[in-house]
XYZ file of C-alpha atoms in Angstrom:
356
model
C 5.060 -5.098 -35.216
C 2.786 -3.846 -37.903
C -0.678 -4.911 -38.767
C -1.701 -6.132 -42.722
C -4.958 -5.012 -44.566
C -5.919 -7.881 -47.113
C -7.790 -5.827 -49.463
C -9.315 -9.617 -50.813
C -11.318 -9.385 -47.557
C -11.260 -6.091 -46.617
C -10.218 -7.122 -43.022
C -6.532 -6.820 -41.280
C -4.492 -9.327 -39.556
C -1.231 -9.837 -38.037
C 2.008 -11.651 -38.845
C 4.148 -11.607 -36.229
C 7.597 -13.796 -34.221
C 8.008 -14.826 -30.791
C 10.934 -16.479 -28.903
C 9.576 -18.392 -26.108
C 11.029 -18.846 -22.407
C 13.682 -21.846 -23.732
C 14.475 -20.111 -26.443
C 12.817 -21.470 -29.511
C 11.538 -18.848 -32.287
C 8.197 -19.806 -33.425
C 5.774 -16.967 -36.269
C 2.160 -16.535 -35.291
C -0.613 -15.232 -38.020
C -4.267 -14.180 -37.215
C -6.793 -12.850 -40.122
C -10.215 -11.706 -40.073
C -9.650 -8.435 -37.823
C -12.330 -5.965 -38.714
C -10.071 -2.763 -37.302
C -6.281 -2.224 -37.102
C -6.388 -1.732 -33.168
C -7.880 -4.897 -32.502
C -5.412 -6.527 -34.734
C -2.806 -5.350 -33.394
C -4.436 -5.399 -29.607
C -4.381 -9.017 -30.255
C -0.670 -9.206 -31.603
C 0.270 -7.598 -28.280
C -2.114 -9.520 -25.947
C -0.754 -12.895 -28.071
C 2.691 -12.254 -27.741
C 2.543 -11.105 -23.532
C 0.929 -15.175 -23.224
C 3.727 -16.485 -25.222
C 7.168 -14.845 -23.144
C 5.661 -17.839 -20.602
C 5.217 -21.996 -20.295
C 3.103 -22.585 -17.439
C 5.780 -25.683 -17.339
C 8.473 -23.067 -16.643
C 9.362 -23.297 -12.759
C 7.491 -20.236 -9.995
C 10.518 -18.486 -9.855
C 10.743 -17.737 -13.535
C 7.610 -17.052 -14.039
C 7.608 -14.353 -10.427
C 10.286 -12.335 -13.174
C 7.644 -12.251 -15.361
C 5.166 -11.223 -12.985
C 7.798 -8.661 -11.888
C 8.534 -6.789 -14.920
C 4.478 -6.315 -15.819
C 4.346 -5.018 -12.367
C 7.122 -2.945 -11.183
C 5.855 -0.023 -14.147
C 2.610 0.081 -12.149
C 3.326 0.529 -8.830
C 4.710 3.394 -6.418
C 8.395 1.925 -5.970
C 7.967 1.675 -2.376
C 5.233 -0.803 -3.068
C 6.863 -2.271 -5.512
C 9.908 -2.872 -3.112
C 7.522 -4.229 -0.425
C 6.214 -6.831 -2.259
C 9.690 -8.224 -3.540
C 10.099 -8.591 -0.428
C 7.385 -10.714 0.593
C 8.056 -12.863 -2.219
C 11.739 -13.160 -1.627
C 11.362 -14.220 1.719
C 7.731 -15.688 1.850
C 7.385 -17.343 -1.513
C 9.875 -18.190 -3.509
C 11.976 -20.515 -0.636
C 8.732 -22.552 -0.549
C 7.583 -22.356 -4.767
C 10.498 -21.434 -6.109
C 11.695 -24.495 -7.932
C 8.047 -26.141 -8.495
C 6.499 -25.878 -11.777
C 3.874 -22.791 -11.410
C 1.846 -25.383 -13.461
C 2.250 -28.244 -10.985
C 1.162 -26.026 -7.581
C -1.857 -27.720 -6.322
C -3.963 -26.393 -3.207
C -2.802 -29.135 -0.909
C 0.444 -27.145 -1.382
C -1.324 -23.736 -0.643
C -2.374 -25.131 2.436
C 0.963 -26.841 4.095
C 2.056 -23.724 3.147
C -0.543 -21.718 4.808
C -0.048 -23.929 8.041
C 3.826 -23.807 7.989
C 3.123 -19.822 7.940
C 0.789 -19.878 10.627
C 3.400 -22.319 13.341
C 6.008 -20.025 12.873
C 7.160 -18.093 16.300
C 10.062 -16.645 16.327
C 12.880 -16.552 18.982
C 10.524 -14.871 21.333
C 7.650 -17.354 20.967
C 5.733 -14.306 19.016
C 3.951 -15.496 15.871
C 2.611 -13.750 12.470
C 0.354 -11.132 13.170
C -2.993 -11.583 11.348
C -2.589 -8.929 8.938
C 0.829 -9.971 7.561
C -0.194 -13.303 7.188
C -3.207 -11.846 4.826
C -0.653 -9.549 2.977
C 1.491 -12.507 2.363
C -1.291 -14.738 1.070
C -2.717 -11.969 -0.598
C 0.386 -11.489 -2.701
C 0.961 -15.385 -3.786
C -3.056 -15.278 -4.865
C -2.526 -11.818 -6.788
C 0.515 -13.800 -8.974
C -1.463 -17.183 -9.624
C -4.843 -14.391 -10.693
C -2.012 -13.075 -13.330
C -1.184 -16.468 -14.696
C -4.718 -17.616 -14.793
C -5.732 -13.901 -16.766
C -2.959 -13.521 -19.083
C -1.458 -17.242 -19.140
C -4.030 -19.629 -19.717
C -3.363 -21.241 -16.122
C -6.851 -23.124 -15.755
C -7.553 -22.608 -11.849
C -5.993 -20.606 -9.109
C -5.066 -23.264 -6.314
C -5.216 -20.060 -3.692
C -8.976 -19.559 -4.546
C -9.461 -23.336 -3.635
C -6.875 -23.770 -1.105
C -8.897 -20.757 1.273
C -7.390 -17.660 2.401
C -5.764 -16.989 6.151
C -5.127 -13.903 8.358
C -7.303 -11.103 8.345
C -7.838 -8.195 6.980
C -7.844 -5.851 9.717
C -6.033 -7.133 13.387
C -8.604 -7.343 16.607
C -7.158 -4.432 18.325
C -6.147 -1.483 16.907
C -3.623 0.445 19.403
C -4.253 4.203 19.941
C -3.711 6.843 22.278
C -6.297 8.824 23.912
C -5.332 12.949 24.197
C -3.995 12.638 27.654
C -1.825 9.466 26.875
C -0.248 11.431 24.410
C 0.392 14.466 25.884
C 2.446 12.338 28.157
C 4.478 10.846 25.933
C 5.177 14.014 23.967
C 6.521 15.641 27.213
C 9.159 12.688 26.917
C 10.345 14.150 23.534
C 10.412 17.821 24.204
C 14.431 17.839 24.705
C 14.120 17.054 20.297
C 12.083 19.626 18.612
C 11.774 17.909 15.555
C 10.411 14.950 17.329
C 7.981 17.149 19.052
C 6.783 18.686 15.925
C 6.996 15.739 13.973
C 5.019 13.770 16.631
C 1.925 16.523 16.966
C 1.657 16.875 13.003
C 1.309 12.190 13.207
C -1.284 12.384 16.440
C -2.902 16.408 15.194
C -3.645 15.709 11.759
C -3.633 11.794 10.699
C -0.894 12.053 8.099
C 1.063 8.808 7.114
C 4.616 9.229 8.114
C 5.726 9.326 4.375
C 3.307 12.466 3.917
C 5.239 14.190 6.568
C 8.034 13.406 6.333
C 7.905 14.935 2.631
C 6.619 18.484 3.901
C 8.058 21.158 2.781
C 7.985 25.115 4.280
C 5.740 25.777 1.048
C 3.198 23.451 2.164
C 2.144 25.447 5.290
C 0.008 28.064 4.670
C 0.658 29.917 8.134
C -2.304 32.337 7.395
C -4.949 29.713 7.408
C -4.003 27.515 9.433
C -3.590 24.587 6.490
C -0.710 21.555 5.523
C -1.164 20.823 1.736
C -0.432 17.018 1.424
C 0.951 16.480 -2.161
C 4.387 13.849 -1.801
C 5.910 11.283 0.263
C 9.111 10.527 1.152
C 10.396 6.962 1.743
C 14.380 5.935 1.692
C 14.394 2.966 -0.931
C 17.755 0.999 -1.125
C 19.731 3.935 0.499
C 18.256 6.588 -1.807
C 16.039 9.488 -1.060
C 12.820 9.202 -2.984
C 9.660 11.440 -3.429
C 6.721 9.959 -4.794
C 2.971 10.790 -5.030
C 0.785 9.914 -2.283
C -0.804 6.927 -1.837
C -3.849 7.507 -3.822
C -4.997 10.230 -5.619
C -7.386 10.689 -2.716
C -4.426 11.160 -0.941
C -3.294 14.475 -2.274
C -5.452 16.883 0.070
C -5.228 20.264 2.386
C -6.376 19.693 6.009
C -7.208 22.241 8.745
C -4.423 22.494 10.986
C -4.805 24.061 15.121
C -3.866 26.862 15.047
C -1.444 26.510 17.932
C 0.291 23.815 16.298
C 0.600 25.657 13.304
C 2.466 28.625 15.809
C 4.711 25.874 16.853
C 5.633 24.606 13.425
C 6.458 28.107 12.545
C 8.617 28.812 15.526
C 10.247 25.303 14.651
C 11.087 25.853 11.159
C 12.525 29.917 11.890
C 14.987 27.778 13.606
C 15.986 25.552 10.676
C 19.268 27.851 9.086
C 18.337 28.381 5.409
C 15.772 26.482 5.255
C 13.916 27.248 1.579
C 10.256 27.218 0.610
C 10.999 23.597 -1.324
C 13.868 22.333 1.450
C 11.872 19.299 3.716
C 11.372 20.872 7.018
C 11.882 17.167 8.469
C 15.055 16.198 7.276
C 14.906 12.602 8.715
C 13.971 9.214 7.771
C 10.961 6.644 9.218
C 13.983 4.820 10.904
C 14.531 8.138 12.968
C 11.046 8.356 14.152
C 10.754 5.280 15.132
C 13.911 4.613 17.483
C 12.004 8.256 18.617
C 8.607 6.835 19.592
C 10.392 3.614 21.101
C 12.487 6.458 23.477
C 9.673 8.409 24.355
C 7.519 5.113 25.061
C 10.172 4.189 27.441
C 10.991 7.557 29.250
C 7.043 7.876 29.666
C 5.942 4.531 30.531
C 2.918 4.933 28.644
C 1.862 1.597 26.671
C 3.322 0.889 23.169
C 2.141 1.939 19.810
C 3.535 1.717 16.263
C 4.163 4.972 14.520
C 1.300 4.419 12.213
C -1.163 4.356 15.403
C -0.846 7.864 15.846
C -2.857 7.897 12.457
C -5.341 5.341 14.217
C -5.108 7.696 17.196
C -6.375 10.671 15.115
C -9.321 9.261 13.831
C -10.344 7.835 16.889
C -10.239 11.288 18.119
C -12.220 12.505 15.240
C -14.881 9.883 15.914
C -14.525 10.444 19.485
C -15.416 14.497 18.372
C -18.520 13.290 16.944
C -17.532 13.984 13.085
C -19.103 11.904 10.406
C -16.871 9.461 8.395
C -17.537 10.732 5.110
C -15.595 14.066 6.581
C -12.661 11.637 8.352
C -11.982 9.782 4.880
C -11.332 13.100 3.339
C -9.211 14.059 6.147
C -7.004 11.062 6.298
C -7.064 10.725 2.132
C -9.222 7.758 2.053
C -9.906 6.341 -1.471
C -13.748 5.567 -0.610
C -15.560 6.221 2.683
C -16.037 2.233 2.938
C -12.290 2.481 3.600
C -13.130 4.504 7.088
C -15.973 2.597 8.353
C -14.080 -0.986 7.494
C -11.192 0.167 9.832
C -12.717 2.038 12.116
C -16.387 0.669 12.579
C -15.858 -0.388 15.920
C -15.088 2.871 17.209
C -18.049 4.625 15.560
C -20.762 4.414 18.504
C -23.756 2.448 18.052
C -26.698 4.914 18.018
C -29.766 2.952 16.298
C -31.923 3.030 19.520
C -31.289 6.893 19.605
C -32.843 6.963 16.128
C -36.313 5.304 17.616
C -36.312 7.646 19.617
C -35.756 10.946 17.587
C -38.319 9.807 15.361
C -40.361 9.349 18.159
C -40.975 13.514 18.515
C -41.646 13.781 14.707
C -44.473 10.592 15.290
């Protein structure tokens, strides 16, 4: 839609039609707009708040929600969080008015979560129970900021979970050597395996690697894509973050081994992924290799968690480790892996002490 200059009062406005969510065509008209852009800033802002009634039921209003999103995120995100509110939300909200949620609601909500076990007896973990609450108060902020919704009931009702679990599984050096001699029958498991535990990449950064991102002169990955299979397809994306895009420092016997490796790979070309696998492959992998080895069970992502703690273990400072694992901010590092950094403030008495 266009914006108007009334030349009687030298200001613009905007004349403009909207259909709202039943239906019904209704014309809106705002004067008095010293500049064009903010005229027709408003005309867009006014006509976003009017595609929803706050009367309208959670489930209409979620594909609302949805189609702001889904431009803004990495699809694989995107994907993840339908699926939390598929499952999670929408059997609970779905029919209420969005309107009409109150925080008593939030919270028998937040309790029925928190009962669950399933056929094992084996609850929620902490963290998905955050993730999952996290999502229903990110929707209620979006009808409070762009819908007029008074109140969040989330911010009232009180969060659950945590943000970070208790433990954090890792393996030590020697723990892993062991289970990587219970893999060396599948060379790409091997490989795959030492790049996770060596260098701290997410599985989606390796498994997008290509033969062009090893520099095999000095000793270097170049971490630029991931891969993720999204409803059956194939799909490179950007990292993470832009953080995320990064060259490490790679051993330089590892490096050796990923060349002998990929020499082995028949026509493999500088683009062609050198891991032609998906995340379901390495982890019915790790699962084997747990099993042949006996050593205790991680997730594939604790490899990353294991690489850090060996970094910290190594004595290097976490300003260095954030770069290394593609951090967005170094607060990132310490919030996750605080625990593990050793507590040293009587040491600094003491160093001070010689300068005193």
């Amino acid at each position: 839609m266009p914006a108007y200059y009334d030349k009687q009062t030298n200001t613009w406005y905007v004349k403009c039609y909207y259909t709202n969510y039943k239906g019904e065509k209704h014309q809106h008209k705002k004067r008095g707009f010293a500049r064009k852009k903010d005229a027709l800033e408003h005309e867009r802002d006014f006509l976003k708040s009017k595609s929803a009634d706050l009367t309208m039921s959670f489930s209409e209003f979620v594909k609302i929600y949805n189609d702001d999103m889904h431009p803004r995120l990495r699809e694989h995100t995107y994907v993840q969080k339908q699926y939390v509110i598929e499952k999670k939300l929408l059997p609970y909200f779905g029919n209420k008015p969005i309107s009409d949620i109150t925080p008593a609601d939030i919270r028998k909500w937040q309790n029925d979560l928190m009962e669950y076990k399933d056929e094992k007896g084996k609850p929620y973990s902490q963290t998905y129970l955050k993730t999952i609450n996290n999502q229903l108060t990110a929707i209620f902020n979006f009808a409070v900021r762009y819908y007029g919704l008074s109140r969040n009931p989330c911010q009232i009702a009180g969060s659950m979970g945590k943000s970070h679990a208790e433990e954090m599984n890792f393996w030590t050096t020697e723990e892993f050597k062991v289970f990587l001699s219970s893999v060396e029958d599948k060379p790409a498991s091997r490989i795959g395996f030492s790049i996770l535990f060596y260098c701290g990449l997410r599985i989606g950064e390796m498994l997008a690697l290509t033969l062009s991102d090893i520099d095999f002169e000095n000793n270097s990955i170049s971490i630029t894509k991931s891969f993720q299979r999204i409803h059956g397809n194939d799909v490179i994306t950007p990292p993470k973050t832009p953080k995320s895009i990064r060259t490490i420092s790679v051993p330089a016997n590892l490096v050796n081994d990923i060349n002998d490796y990929t020499k082995k790979l028949y026509g493999l070309k500088k683009g062609d992924r050198i891991f032609p696998y998906t995340k379901s492959y390495f982890e019915h992998e790790i699962k084997r290799g747990i099993e042949k080895s006996g050593i205790k069970p991680v997730r594939l992502h604790d490899l990353r968690h294991s690489h850090a703690s060996l970094l910290i273990e190594m004595g290097f400072p976490a300003l260095l480790i954030a770069d290394r694992l593609g951090h967005e901010k170094v607060e990132t590092t310490l919030n996750t892996y605080s625990h593990l950094f050793p507590n040293k403030r009587e040491s600094v008495g003491k160093m001070l002490d010689k300068y005193y």
